[in-house]
Amino acid sequence: MPVSDNQLVEMFEHVLTLSNVTPSESVAILKSHYSNPRIVDAAFNAAQRLGAKVYGVELPALNPPKAMGNDMTAYCGDTPLTGNKAAQTALEAADLIVDTMMLLHSPEQEQILKTGTRILLAVEPPEVLARILPTLEDKRRVVAAEKVLKTAKKMRVTSAAGSDFTMSLGDYPTVTEYGFADEPGRWDHWPSGFLFSWPNEESANGKLVIDIGDILLPFKTYCRESITLTIKDGFITDITGGFEAEYLRDYMAYFKDPEVYGISHVGWGLQPRAQWTAMGLHDKNDGMCMDARAFNGNFLFSTGPNTEVGGTRKTPCHMDIPLRNCTITLDDEVVVVNAGEVVFPNTLSE
Ligand SMILES: O=c1ccc(O)c[nH]1
Ligand SMILES: [Fe+2]
């Protein structure tokens, strides 16, 4: 439901405080013409109320010729910042950047983070920002899960629908998202509450069944009939099913890039305030639907790029595919999700 300007400023003050913004710091508000002006204003006001030095960086939008739809997560790689050295310098000078235009996980973003600058992405609708306002408990839960994921050498995902998907882990880092950028060089996304890593190259194998009700982003559709993905040595080699499978095949083939079939980040949702049903209550252009990526107990699968963690796959096509009712096991013993229920960490408060 509608969120007042006053509540939006108060929420930004809460999240910037959790992000350790102090009066001795500088905060850059990164925007473009398509940013939500209410979010830009609330971020400006909240940072000033915390005593920080605030400035804005506005970049002209970039429209890659092959990009379709309005969801910024669909097309990764070049961003409005690409090649803009002066803006890059202005952003690297900040202690914290509130990104209201979506830098995505671009090489430029990684360069900024390397300087110690923190980045907080905030592009979802204000009512989603309000419903999933970050808490220290969110961080505790995600960091507890990170402890097992970052030492895991193997992940196995199974489901009653027929998934049996394994991969080796360890060559790539674990990324946590708990909703605030509180440590130097950290990128985070408000709203969130999940974690992920990437399979070691050529190690992902098996079958994934996208079952009825599972979600396809950026299509923002609930699957109405199952799709079966065959994965061999880190790449999808077959996509079978009915219309939904045909649609996914056609969309991925459009990019004419074999790297679109590579496996990208894999992890699970830990946000009890995110809801599987939320996507159905929003228009497709409202936002990127973080409820789908973060809802408690999902298996978040994705395809395409791995450049932000030093991989070589720079394909622009990125699918995020959260599955329900999966069992996720690490190293054949630690079950983190059992048939869609989070079992580790085992304490969850609403
Ligand atoms: O927060 C996000 C959003 C999109 C994505 O692909 C990863 N994390
Ligand atoms: Fe993703």
Short mmCIF file of C-alpha atoms and ligand atoms in Angstrom, two decimals:
data_model
loop_
_atom_site.label_atom_id
_atom_site.label_comp_id
_atom_site.label_asym_id
_atom_site.label_seq_id
_atom_site.Cartn_x
_atom_site.Cartn_y
_atom_site.Cartn_z
CA MET A 1 0.00 0.00 0.00
CA PRO A 2 1.10 3.64 -0.40
CA VAL A 3 4.05 4.79 1.74
CA SER A 4 4.21 8.45 2.83
CA ASP A 5 7.26 10.61 2.09
CA ASN A 6 7.84 10.90 5.83
CA GLN A 7 7.90 7.12 6.29
CA LEU A 8 10.24 6.76 3.29
CA VAL A 9 12.73 9.21 4.81
CA GLU A 10 12.50 7.46 8.20
CA MET A 11 13.16 4.09 6.55
CA PHE A 12 16.19 5.46 4.69
CA GLU A 13 17.50 6.91 7.96
CA HIS A 14 17.12 3.43 9.52
CA VAL A 15 18.93 1.66 6.64
CA LEU A 16 21.69 4.29 6.32
CA THR A 17 22.23 4.04 10.09
CA LEU A 18 22.52 0.24 9.77
CA SER A 19 24.97 1.03 6.91
CA ASN A 20 27.12 2.95 9.43
CA VAL A 21 26.74 6.36 7.76
CA THR A 22 28.33 8.99 10.05
CA PRO A 23 28.55 12.82 9.95
CA SER A 24 32.18 12.54 8.81
CA GLU A 25 31.16 10.61 5.68
CA SER A 26 30.14 11.53 2.15
CA VAL A 27 27.11 9.92 0.54
CA ALA A 28 26.56 9.96 -3.24
CA ILE A 29 23.05 9.43 -4.61
CA LEU A 30 23.42 7.77 -8.01
CA LYS A 31 20.45 8.32 -10.30
CA SER A 32 19.19 8.47 -13.87
CA HIS A 33 15.99 9.85 -15.40
CA TYR A 34 14.21 6.55 -14.71
CA SER A 35 15.05 6.53 -10.97
CA ASN A 36 12.07 6.79 -8.60
CA PRO A 37 12.25 10.51 -7.63
CA ARG A 38 10.66 9.80 -4.25
CA ILE A 39 13.44 7.33 -3.44
CA VAL A 40 16.09 9.82 -4.62
CA ASP A 41 14.60 12.58 -2.43
CA ALA A 42 14.22 10.32 0.62
CA ALA A 43 17.85 9.16 0.32
CA PHE A 44 19.08 12.76 0.01
CA ASN A 45 17.06 13.89 3.05
CA ALA A 46 17.92 10.90 5.23
CA ALA A 47 21.67 11.18 4.54
CA GLN A 48 21.55 14.88 5.45
CA ARG A 49 19.62 14.14 8.66
CA LEU A 50 22.49 11.80 9.60
CA GLY A 51 24.91 14.72 9.10
CA ALA A 52 26.70 13.25 6.06
CA LYS A 53 27.98 15.32 3.11
CA VAL A 54 25.54 14.43 0.33
CA TYR A 55 25.87 14.87 -3.44
CA GLY A 56 24.12 13.59 -6.52
CA VAL A 57 25.57 11.88 -9.59
CA GLU A 58 23.17 11.73 -12.53
CA LEU A 59 23.96 9.53 -15.54
CA PRO A 60 22.15 9.40 -18.87
CA ALA A 61 20.33 6.09 -19.38
CA LEU A 62 21.98 3.43 -21.56
CA ASN A 63 19.72 1.40 -23.83
CA PRO A 64 21.62 -1.61 -25.21
CA PRO A 65 20.10 -2.32 -28.66
CA LYS A 66 19.23 -5.96 -27.89
CA ALA A 67 17.77 -5.41 -24.41
CA MET A 68 14.03 -6.23 -24.15
CA GLY A 69 11.62 -5.20 -21.41
CA ASN A 70 12.26 -2.79 -18.53
CA ASP A 71 13.76 -5.09 -15.90
CA MET A 72 17.34 -3.97 -15.37
CA THR A 73 18.41 -7.41 -14.12
CA ALA A 74 17.63 -8.94 -17.53
CA TYR A 75 20.59 -7.39 -19.30
CA CYS A 76 23.92 -7.38 -17.47
CA GLY A 77 27.27 -5.91 -18.46
CA ASP A 78 27.54 -2.35 -19.82
CA THR A 79 25.84 0.31 -17.69
CA PRO A 80 25.35 4.09 -17.89
CA LEU A 81 28.67 4.36 -16.01
CA THR A 82 30.70 2.39 -18.55
CA GLY A 83 33.48 4.60 -19.96
CA ASN A 84 32.49 7.65 -17.88
CA LYS A 85 35.79 8.21 -16.07
CA ALA A 86 34.76 11.49 -14.41
CA ALA A 87 31.59 9.97 -12.94
CA GLN A 88 33.56 6.90 -11.85
CA THR A 89 36.00 9.19 -9.98
CA ALA A 90 33.14 11.14 -8.40
CA LEU A 91 31.56 7.89 -7.20
CA GLU A 92 34.80 6.34 -5.94
CA ALA A 93 35.22 9.48 -3.80
CA ALA A 94 32.09 8.63 -1.79
CA ASP A 95 32.09 6.57 1.39
CA LEU A 96 28.67 5.21 0.49
CA ILE A 97 26.64 5.29 -2.74
CA VAL A 98 22.86 4.89 -2.75
CA ASP A 99 22.27 3.41 -6.24
CA THR A 100 18.73 4.27 -7.42
CA MET A 101 19.41 3.49 -11.12
CA MET A 102 20.94 -0.02 -10.94
CA LEU A 103 24.63 -0.46 -11.70
CA LEU A 104 23.97 -4.20 -11.59
CA HIS A 105 27.04 -6.35 -10.90
CA SER A 106 29.15 -4.47 -13.47
CA PRO A 107 32.96 -4.27 -13.72
CA GLU A 108 32.66 -0.56 -12.89
CA GLN A 109 30.75 -1.42 -9.72
CA GLU A 110 33.47 -3.89 -8.73
CA GLN A 111 36.12 -1.19 -9.36
CA ILE A 112 34.26 1.24 -7.05
CA LEU A 113 33.94 -1.39 -4.30
CA LYS A 114 37.67 -2.12 -4.50
CA THR A 115 38.34 1.47 -3.32
CA GLY A 116 36.44 0.68 -0.10
CA THR A 117 33.32 2.60 -1.12
CA ARG A 118 30.07 0.91 0.00
CA ILE A 119 27.10 0.60 -2.38
CA LEU A 120 23.45 0.18 -1.40
CA LEU A 121 21.04 -0.61 -4.26
CA ALA A 122 17.47 0.64 -3.68
CA VAL A 123 15.14 0.44 -6.69
CA GLU A 124 12.10 -1.56 -5.47
CA PRO A 125 8.67 0.06 -4.86
CA PRO A 126 8.43 1.89 -1.51
CA GLU A 127 5.84 -0.57 -0.16
CA VAL A 128 8.26 -3.47 -0.80
CA LEU A 129 11.06 -1.47 0.85
CA ALA A 130 8.74 -1.00 3.84
CA ARG A 131 7.55 -4.63 4.10
CA ILE A 132 11.13 -5.93 3.94
CA LEU A 133 12.86 -3.21 5.97
CA PRO A 134 16.29 -4.70 6.90
CA THR A 135 17.04 -5.75 10.49
CA LEU A 136 20.14 -6.94 12.33
CA GLU A 137 18.35 -10.30 12.63
CA ASP A 138 18.35 -10.53 8.81
CA LYS A 139 22.13 -10.08 8.86
CA ARG A 140 22.57 -12.63 11.66
CA ARG A 141 20.58 -15.26 9.76
CA VAL A 142 22.33 -14.70 6.41
CA VAL A 143 25.81 -14.56 7.97
CA ALA A 144 25.11 -17.79 9.88
CA ALA A 145 24.25 -19.48 6.58
CA GLU A 146 27.33 -17.96 4.92
CA LYS A 147 29.52 -19.87 7.38
CA VAL A 148 28.46 -23.20 5.84
CA LEU A 149 28.24 -22.06 2.24
CA LYS A 150 31.67 -20.48 2.08
CA THR A 151 33.43 -23.67 3.22
CA ALA A 152 31.25 -26.06 1.19
CA LYS A 153 32.92 -28.04 -1.55
CA LYS A 154 29.72 -29.46 -3.08
CA MET A 155 26.05 -28.54 -3.43
CA ARG A 156 23.25 -30.95 -4.34
CA VAL A 157 19.70 -29.84 -5.12
CA THR A 158 16.86 -32.39 -5.33
CA SER A 159 13.08 -32.12 -5.45
CA ALA A 160 9.97 -34.30 -5.64
CA ALA A 161 9.39 -32.71 -9.07
CA GLY A 162 12.49 -34.56 -10.30
CA SER A 163 15.43 -32.17 -9.86
CA ASP A 164 18.81 -33.73 -9.13
CA PHE A 165 21.53 -31.14 -9.68
CA THR A 166 25.06 -31.17 -8.28
CA MET A 167 28.08 -28.90 -8.52
CA SER A 168 31.47 -28.28 -6.96
CA LEU A 169 32.00 -25.06 -5.02
CA GLY A 170 34.99 -23.14 -3.74
CA ASP A 171 36.54 -21.41 -6.75
CA TYR A 172 34.22 -18.42 -6.41
CA PRO A 173 33.30 -16.30 -3.37
CA THR A 174 30.07 -16.45 -1.40
CA VAL A 175 27.92 -13.30 -1.65
CA THR A 176 25.48 -12.35 1.10
CA GLU A 177 22.63 -9.85 0.76
CA TYR A 178 21.01 -8.69 4.00
CA GLY A 179 19.84 -5.20 3.03
CA PHE A 180 22.47 -2.74 4.24
CA ALA A 181 26.05 -1.84 3.26
CA ASP A 182 27.77 -1.70 6.65
CA GLU A 183 31.35 -2.74 5.84
CA PRO A 184 33.99 -1.10 3.60
CA GLY A 185 33.76 -2.36 0.03
CA ARG A 186 30.38 -4.02 0.58
CA TRP A 187 27.61 -4.06 -2.00
CA ASP A 188 24.11 -4.83 -0.75
CA HIS A 189 20.53 -4.54 -1.88
CA TRP A 190 17.57 -3.27 0.10
CA PRO A 191 15.35 -5.39 0.15
CA SER A 192 16.99 -8.80 0.28
CA GLY A 193 17.88 -11.62 2.68
CA PHE A 194 19.60 -14.40 0.77
CA LEU A 195 23.07 -15.69 -0.18
CA PHE A 196 24.72 -17.37 -3.11
CA SER A 197 27.93 -18.51 -4.77
CA TRP A 198 28.84 -19.76 -8.25
CA PRO A 199 29.57 -23.34 -9.32
CA ASN A 200 33.19 -24.12 -10.17
CA GLU A 201 33.52 -23.95 -13.93
CA GLU A 202 32.28 -27.05 -15.79
CA SER A 203 31.22 -28.74 -12.55
CA ALA A 204 27.43 -28.30 -12.62
CA ASN A 205 25.63 -31.43 -13.78
CA GLY A 206 22.19 -33.01 -13.66
CA LYS A 207 18.58 -32.07 -14.12
CA LEU A 208 16.56 -29.14 -12.80
CA VAL A 209 12.78 -29.22 -13.03
CA ILE A 210 11.19 -25.76 -12.99
CA ASP A 211 7.89 -26.88 -11.53
CA ILE A 212 4.41 -25.35 -11.63
CA GLY A 213 4.53 -22.19 -9.48
CA ASP A 214 8.28 -21.69 -9.78
CA ILE A 215 9.24 -18.21 -10.98
CA LEU A 216 11.02 -17.02 -14.12
CA LEU A 217 12.70 -13.60 -13.86
CA PRO A 218 12.82 -11.23 -15.69
CA PHE A 219 9.66 -12.66 -17.31
CA LYS A 220 7.95 -12.21 -13.94
CA THR A 221 5.81 -15.26 -14.61
CA TYR A 222 4.78 -18.21 -12.43
CA CYS A 223 5.43 -21.37 -14.41
CA ARG A 224 2.09 -22.98 -15.34
CA GLU A 225 3.66 -26.19 -16.67
CA SER A 226 7.01 -27.68 -15.77
CA ILE A 227 10.23 -27.10 -17.71
CA THR A 228 13.13 -29.57 -17.51
CA LEU A 229 16.69 -28.26 -17.82
CA THR A 230 19.50 -30.67 -18.58
CA ILE A 231 22.86 -29.35 -17.35
CA LYS A 232 26.20 -30.83 -18.44
CA ASP A 233 29.63 -29.56 -17.36
CA GLY A 234 28.31 -26.16 -16.31
CA PHE A 235 25.99 -25.44 -19.24
CA ILE A 236 22.31 -26.00 -20.00
CA THR A 237 22.23 -28.42 -22.92
CA ASP A 238 18.48 -28.99 -23.18
CA ILE A 239 15.27 -27.16 -22.28
CA THR A 240 12.18 -29.36 -22.62
CA GLY A 241 8.49 -29.02 -21.77
CA GLY A 242 5.53 -27.30 -23.40
CA PHE A 243 4.90 -23.64 -24.16
CA GLU A 244 6.87 -22.33 -21.14
CA ALA A 245 9.93 -24.28 -22.29
CA GLU A 246 9.52 -22.99 -25.85
CA TYR A 247 9.29 -19.40 -24.58
CA LEU A 248 12.45 -19.79 -22.45
CA ARG A 249 14.33 -21.46 -25.35
CA ASP A 250 13.30 -18.71 -27.77
CA TYR A 251 14.27 -15.90 -25.37
CA MET A 252 17.73 -17.36 -24.63
CA ALA A 253 18.38 -18.21 -28.30
CA TYR A 254 17.62 -14.58 -29.25
CA PHE A 255 20.99 -13.51 -27.78
CA LYS A 256 22.90 -15.83 -30.18
CA ASP A 257 25.52 -16.32 -27.45
CA PRO A 258 26.48 -19.80 -26.17
CA GLU A 259 27.41 -18.27 -22.83
CA VAL A 260 23.76 -17.54 -21.98
CA TYR A 261 23.47 -21.26 -21.11
CA GLY A 262 26.19 -21.04 -18.45
CA ILE A 263 25.18 -21.34 -14.79
CA SER A 264 25.40 -18.10 -12.80
CA HIS A 265 24.82 -17.63 -9.05
CA VAL A 266 23.15 -20.39 -6.98
CA GLY A 267 21.88 -20.06 -3.43
CA TRP A 268 18.82 -19.91 -1.21
CA GLY A 269 16.32 -17.43 0.25
CA LEU A 270 16.28 -16.54 3.95
CA GLN A 271 13.78 -13.68 4.15
CA PRO A 272 10.55 -14.68 5.95
CA ARG A 273 8.98 -11.30 5.13
CA ALA A 274 9.48 -11.86 1.39
CA GLN A 275 6.54 -13.74 -0.13
CA TRP A 276 6.26 -16.15 -3.06
CA THR A 277 2.85 -14.63 -3.81
CA ALA A 278 4.01 -10.98 -3.93
CA MET A 279 4.94 -10.98 -7.63
CA GLY A 280 1.32 -11.70 -8.52
CA LEU A 281 0.24 -8.47 -6.84
CA HIS A 282 2.58 -6.18 -8.77
CA ASP A 283 2.77 -4.94 -12.33
CA LYS A 284 5.80 -6.18 -14.24
CA ASN A 285 7.37 -2.74 -14.35
CA ASP A 286 6.92 -1.99 -10.64
CA GLY A 287 10.40 -3.30 -9.85
CA MET A 288 12.62 -6.40 -10.17
CA CYS A 289 10.58 -8.50 -7.71
CA MET A 290 13.04 -9.14 -4.90
CA ASP A 291 10.33 -11.09 -3.04
CA ALA A 292 10.92 -13.86 -5.57
CA ARG A 293 14.70 -13.92 -5.01
CA ALA A 294 14.53 -13.71 -1.22
CA PHE A 295 11.51 -15.72 -0.03
CA ASN A 296 12.41 -18.12 2.74
CA GLY A 297 13.49 -21.57 1.56
CA ASN A 298 13.69 -20.99 -2.18
CA PHE A 299 16.51 -22.42 -4.27
CA LEU A 300 17.62 -19.42 -6.34
CA PHE A 301 19.12 -20.65 -9.59
CA SER A 302 20.40 -18.33 -12.31
CA THR A 303 21.99 -18.38 -15.74
CA GLY A 304 24.54 -16.35 -17.68
CA PRO A 305 27.22 -13.94 -16.46
CA ASN A 306 29.91 -14.51 -13.84
CA THR A 307 32.13 -11.49 -14.51
CA GLU A 308 31.45 -9.82 -11.17
CA VAL A 309 33.38 -12.61 -9.44
CA GLY A 310 36.23 -12.68 -11.93
CA GLY A 311 34.66 -15.17 -14.31
CA THR A 312 34.98 -14.83 -18.06
CA ARG A 313 31.30 -15.13 -19.02
CA LYS A 314 30.20 -11.60 -19.92
CA THR A 315 26.92 -12.53 -21.59
CA PRO A 316 24.21 -9.89 -21.07
CA CYS A 317 21.33 -12.40 -20.73
CA HIS A 318 20.64 -13.14 -17.06
CA MET A 319 17.76 -15.31 -15.81
CA ASP A 320 16.97 -15.55 -12.08
CA ILE A 321 14.85 -18.66 -11.43
CA PRO A 322 13.69 -19.23 -7.84
CA LEU A 323 12.38 -22.78 -7.27
CA ARG A 324 10.12 -23.92 -4.40
CA ASN A 325 10.08 -27.25 -2.53
CA CYS A 326 13.73 -28.15 -3.16
CA THR A 327 16.17 -29.84 -0.81
CA ILE A 328 19.61 -28.23 -0.76
CA THR A 329 22.47 -30.24 0.74
CA LEU A 330 26.06 -29.09 1.19
CA ASP A 331 28.90 -31.65 1.19
CA ASP A 332 26.43 -34.55 1.42
CA GLU A 333 25.64 -33.75 5.04
CA VAL A 334 24.52 -30.19 5.86
CA VAL A 335 20.92 -29.82 4.77
CA VAL A 336 20.17 -26.11 4.59
CA VAL A 337 16.75 -26.35 2.97
CA ASN A 338 14.53 -29.43 3.24
CA ALA A 339 11.66 -29.55 0.73
CA GLY A 340 11.45 -25.77 0.80
CA GLU A 341 11.77 -25.34 4.57
CA VAL A 342 14.89 -23.60 5.91
CA VAL A 343 16.58 -25.97 8.35
CA PHE A 344 19.84 -24.08 8.79
CA PRO A 345 20.15 -21.63 10.46
CA ASN A 346 17.26 -23.08 12.40
CA THR A 347 16.08 -20.03 14.32
CA LEU A 348 13.82 -17.74 12.38
CA SER A 349 11.99 -14.77 13.82
CA GLU A 350 9.49 -12.84 11.73
O1 LIG B 1 19.85 -8.45 -5.45
C1 LIG B 1 20.02 -9.07 -6.52
C2 LIG B 1 19.28 -8.79 -7.64
C3 LIG B 1 19.50 -9.49 -8.78
C4 LIG B 1 20.44 -10.48 -8.78
O2 LIG B 1 20.66 -11.16 -9.91
C5 LIG B 1 21.16 -10.76 -7.69
N1 LIG B 1 20.95 -10.07 -6.53
FE FE B 2 20.75 -12.89 -10.50
#
